């Protein structure tokens, strides 16, 4: 009543989950629903004057959840157990996780895009579900958009910068170059006689 069903999804155990956003958009709840209609609150967030809604929720096979939150003032990645109890922060610092790309449970790696190397950059990073050091997986300057293969062996990297139009490459999961899919040759500021914006 007087709110929004912002996101819905299924947990691996078959329970339906929903993110419920308050009408004033300052409160968000992650709730699971059983077949009999009963509900269980898993995670609750509140922020003033409003809360930025993200679709970054990933349930693991044991029903624990990888969740992003701006509770520190910067969007970061957190791991909660199946009951919604916080287990650990996976990322932290004065930078923003802009999207949760995927989770490889076999290697226990969370892949995400963030501003860790500057607000004018968006790179792919990886971090263990157990915490630890963040690893940067893209190297060329610019904004990167990523699509990871279902078996987590490769990813498609589409990126552009202030000096080059979008290019697309196939890379291994360690970031190593495999093949250029779309070079977009000649579409640089230098080749076109343009001055890159600042």
Tab-separated table of C-alpha atoms in Angstrom:
chain	number	residue	atom	x	y	z
A	1	UNK	CA	0.000	0.000	0.000
A	2	UNK	CA	1.279	3.444	-0.999
A	3	UNK	CA	4.588	2.205	-2.399
A	4	UNK	CA	6.271	0.679	-5.422
A	5	UNK	CA	7.269	-2.850	-6.355
A	6	UNK	CA	10.618	-1.797	-7.779
A	7	UNK	CA	12.290	-5.144	-8.622
A	8	UNK	CA	11.272	-8.809	-8.489
A	9	UNK	CA	13.275	-12.036	-8.796
A	10	UNK	CA	13.482	-15.686	-7.782
A	11	UNK	CA	15.844	-17.057	-5.169
A	12	UNK	CA	17.536	-20.416	-5.941
A	13	UNK	CA	15.299	-22.090	-3.321
A	14	UNK	CA	12.204	-21.027	-5.283
A	15	UNK	CA	11.084	-18.116	-3.107
A	16	UNK	CA	9.894	-14.995	-4.873
A	17	UNK	CA	11.672	-11.818	-3.783
A	18	UNK	CA	10.787	-8.186	-4.323
A	19	UNK	CA	12.392	-4.842	-3.663
A	20	UNK	CA	9.691	-2.586	-2.219
A	21	UNK	CA	10.297	1.159	-2.483
A	22	UNK	CA	8.400	3.613	-0.284
A	23	UNK	CA	6.240	6.243	-1.945
A	24	UNK	CA	8.659	9.033	-0.985
A	25	UNK	CA	11.536	6.868	-2.302
A	26	UNK	CA	13.529	7.125	0.933
A	27	UNK	CA	13.024	3.532	2.076
A	28	UNK	CA	13.794	0.220	0.344
A	29	UNK	CA	13.063	-3.296	1.592
A	30	UNK	CA	14.130	-6.637	0.119
A	31	UNK	CA	11.393	-9.129	0.997
A	32	UNK	CA	10.940	-12.846	0.246
A	33	UNK	CA	7.507	-14.432	-0.227
A	34	UNK	CA	6.581	-18.046	0.507
A	35	UNK	CA	3.929	-20.011	-1.421
A	36	UNK	CA	1.378	-19.392	1.361
A	37	UNK	CA	1.745	-15.624	0.892
A	38	UNK	CA	3.754	-15.001	4.047
A	39	UNK	CA	6.687	-12.632	3.739
A	40	UNK	CA	10.077	-12.209	5.392
A	41	UNK	CA	12.059	-8.988	5.510
A	42	UNK	CA	15.657	-9.650	4.405
A	43	UNK	CA	17.247	-6.203	4.016
A	44	UNK	CA	16.024	-2.676	4.792
A	45	UNK	CA	17.646	0.573	3.636
A	46	UNK	CA	16.764	4.209	4.359
A	47	UNK	CA	18.276	7.413	2.975
A	48	UNK	CA	17.309	11.080	2.991
A	49	UNK	CA	16.124	12.912	1.004
A	50	UNK	CA	15.793	9.896	-1.330
A	51	UNK	CA	17.377	6.553	-2.085
A	52	UNK	CA	18.946	5.802	-5.481
A	53	UNK	CA	17.422	2.552	-6.718
A	54	UNK	CA	19.756	0.004	-8.327
A	55	UNK	CA	19.049	-3.382	-9.875
A	56	UNK	CA	22.229	-4.884	-8.445
A	57	UNK	CA	20.986	-7.926	-6.519
A	58	UNK	CA	22.470	-11.385	-7.071
A	59	UNK	CA	21.376	-14.484	-5.134
A	60	UNK	CA	23.962	-17.237	-4.676
A	61	UNK	CA	23.184	-20.970	-4.666
A	62	UNK	CA	23.047	-20.997	-0.850
A	63	UNK	CA	20.473	-18.126	-1.026
A	64	UNK	CA	22.918	-15.563	0.346
A	65	UNK	CA	22.704	-12.276	-1.512
A	66	UNK	CA	25.231	-9.936	-3.094
A	67	UNK	CA	23.707	-6.480	-2.657
A	68	UNK	CA	24.788	-2.917	-3.408
A	69	UNK	CA	24.106	-0.025	-1.048
A	70	UNK	CA	24.950	3.659	-0.634
A	71	UNK	CA	24.838	3.406	3.183
A	72	UNK	CA	28.332	4.959	3.445
A	73	UNK	CA	27.575	7.720	0.926
A	74	UNK	CA	29.219	5.708	-1.884
A	75	UNK	CA	27.581	2.708	-3.579
A	76	UNK	CA	29.481	-0.455	-2.580
A	77	UNK	CA	28.998	-4.220	-2.626
A	78	UNK	CA	27.918	-6.186	0.452
A	79	UNK	CA	27.354	-9.870	1.139
A	80	UNK	CA	24.344	-10.895	3.271
A	81	UNK	CA	23.435	-14.422	4.351
A	82	UNK	CA	20.159	-16.118	3.366
A	83	UNK	CA	18.345	-14.502	6.307
A	84	UNK	CA	19.544	-11.044	5.231
A	85	UNK	CA	22.134	-10.668	7.999
A	86	UNK	CA	25.157	-8.634	6.836
A	87	UNK	CA	28.287	-10.773	6.516
A	88	UNK	CA	30.873	-8.386	5.046
A	89	UNK	CA	31.481	-5.365	2.867
A	90	UNK	CA	33.278	-6.512	-0.280
A	91	UNK	CA	34.247	-3.019	-1.482
A	92	UNK	CA	34.864	0.280	0.273
A	93	UNK	CA	36.373	3.698	-0.323
A	94	UNK	CA	35.660	7.134	-1.787
A	95	UNK	CA	34.549	5.753	-5.143
A	96	UNK	CA	31.338	4.287	-6.564
A	97	UNK	CA	30.318	0.859	-7.826
A	98	UNK	CA	28.215	1.790	-10.866
A	99	UNK	CA	27.014	-1.746	-11.660
A	100	UNK	CA	27.274	-5.328	-10.465
A	101	UNK	CA	28.047	-7.267	-13.662
A	102	UNK	CA	28.133	-10.923	-12.566
A	103	UNK	CA	29.169	-13.406	-9.878
A	104	UNK	CA	31.215	-16.540	-10.619
A	105	UNK	CA	30.520	-18.864	-7.701
A	106	UNK	CA	33.064	-21.438	-8.889
A	107	UNK	CA	35.956	-18.977	-8.619
A	108	UNK	CA	34.105	-17.024	-5.871
A	109	UNK	CA	34.568	-13.776	-7.796
A	110	UNK	CA	32.271	-10.755	-8.011
A	111	UNK	CA	32.678	-8.699	-11.190
A	112	UNK	CA	31.653	-5.044	-11.170
A	113	UNK	CA	32.147	-1.691	-12.900
A	114	UNK	CA	33.282	1.250	-10.786
A	115	UNK	CA	34.894	4.689	-10.647
A	116	UNK	CA	37.823	3.413	-8.544
A	117	UNK	CA	40.433	4.926	-10.909
A	118	UNK	CA	38.680	8.270	-11.408
A	119	UNK	CA	35.229	9.683	-12.008
A	120	UNK	CA	35.869	9.987	-15.754
A	121	UNK	CA	36.664	6.253	-16.004
A	122	UNK	CA	34.493	3.132	-15.768
A	123	UNK	CA	36.496	-0.101	-15.513
A	124	UNK	CA	35.741	-3.762	-14.865
A	125	UNK	CA	37.033	-5.079	-11.548
A	126	UNK	CA	36.908	-8.350	-9.673
A	127	UNK	CA	36.925	-9.162	-5.977
A	128	UNK	CA	36.563	-12.394	-4.014
A	129	UNK	CA	33.340	-13.189	-2.167
A	130	UNK	CA	35.653	-13.686	0.817
A	131	UNK	CA	36.922	-10.093	0.537
A	132	UNK	CA	40.477	-8.996	-0.171
A	133	UNK	CA	42.116	-6.938	-2.870
A	134	UNK	CA	40.238	-5.457	-5.833
A	135	UNK	CA	41.678	-6.460	-9.235
A	136	UNK	CA	41.254	-4.214	-12.279
A	137	UNK	CA	40.520	-6.225	-15.446
A	138	UNK	CA	40.325	-3.528	-18.160
A	139	UNK	CA	43.274	-1.366	-19.095
A	140	UNK	CA	42.369	1.124	-21.859
A	141	UNK	CA	41.173	4.551	-20.638
A	142	UNK	CA	37.470	5.320	-20.958
A	143	UNK	CA	34.016	3.971	-20.185
A	144	UNK	CA	33.743	0.168	-20.401
A	145	UNK	CA	30.547	-1.818	-20.872
A	146	UNK	CA	30.911	-5.549	-20.179
A	147	UNK	CA	29.105	-8.766	-21.090
A	148	UNK	CA	30.521	-11.917	-19.458
A	149	UNK	CA	30.131	-15.368	-21.041
A	150	UNK	CA	27.943	-17.872	-19.132
A	151	UNK	CA	30.968	-20.086	-18.334
A	152	UNK	CA	32.992	-17.068	-17.110
A	153	UNK	CA	35.869	-17.776	-19.486
A	154	UNK	CA	35.666	-14.558	-21.549
A	155	UNK	CA	34.002	-11.177	-21.688
A	156	UNK	CA	32.995	-8.723	-24.402
A	157	UNK	CA	34.514	-5.311	-23.704
A	158	UNK	CA	32.878	-2.324	-25.398
A	159	UNK	CA	34.568	0.953	-24.540
A	160	UNK	CA	35.036	4.531	-25.685
A	161	UNK	CA	37.028	7.514	-24.479
A	162	UNK	CA	37.294	11.255	-25.087
A	163	UNK	CA	39.809	10.459	-27.835
A	164	UNK	CA	38.317	7.373	-29.526
A	165	UNK	CA	34.857	6.245	-30.652
A	166	UNK	CA	33.522	2.923	-29.307
A	167	UNK	CA	35.538	-0.243	-29.899
A	168	UNK	CA	34.612	-3.840	-29.070
A	169	UNK	CA	37.008	-6.631	-28.098
A	170	UNK	CA	36.888	-10.192	-26.802
A	171	UNK	CA	39.013	-10.723	-23.686
A	172	UNK	CA	39.851	-13.546	-21.308
A	173	UNK	CA	38.664	-13.139	-17.721
A	174	UNK	CA	42.090	-11.940	-16.602
A	175	UNK	CA	41.658	-9.022	-19.048
A	176	UNK	CA	44.084	-10.387	-21.631
A	177	UNK	CA	43.201	-9.449	-25.228
A	178	UNK	CA	41.796	-12.286	-27.354
A	179	UNK	CA	40.358	-10.685	-30.514
A	180	UNK	CA	39.146	-7.339	-31.853
A	181	UNK	CA	35.488	-7.514	-32.868
A	182	UNK	CA	35.047	-3.893	-33.979
A	183	UNK	CA	38.098	-1.653	-34.371
A	184	UNK	CA	36.306	1.533	-35.479
A	185	UNK	CA	39.554	2.570	-37.143
A	186	UNK	CA	40.028	6.241	-37.987
A	187	UNK	CA	37.426	7.474	-35.529
A	188	UNK	CA	39.784	9.280	-33.178
A	189	UNK	CA	39.905	12.966	-32.305
A	190	UNK	CA	43.344	13.209	-33.954
A	191	UNK	CA	42.321	11.474	-37.185
A	192	UNK	CA	39.165	13.577	-37.482
A	193	UNK	CA	40.896	16.863	-36.637
A	194	UNK	CA	38.857	17.362	-33.484
A	195	UNK	CA	39.783	18.659	-30.054
A	196	UNK	CA	38.836	16.353	-27.203
A	197	UNK	CA	36.591	17.963	-24.574
A	198	UNK	CA	37.864	18.479	-21.040
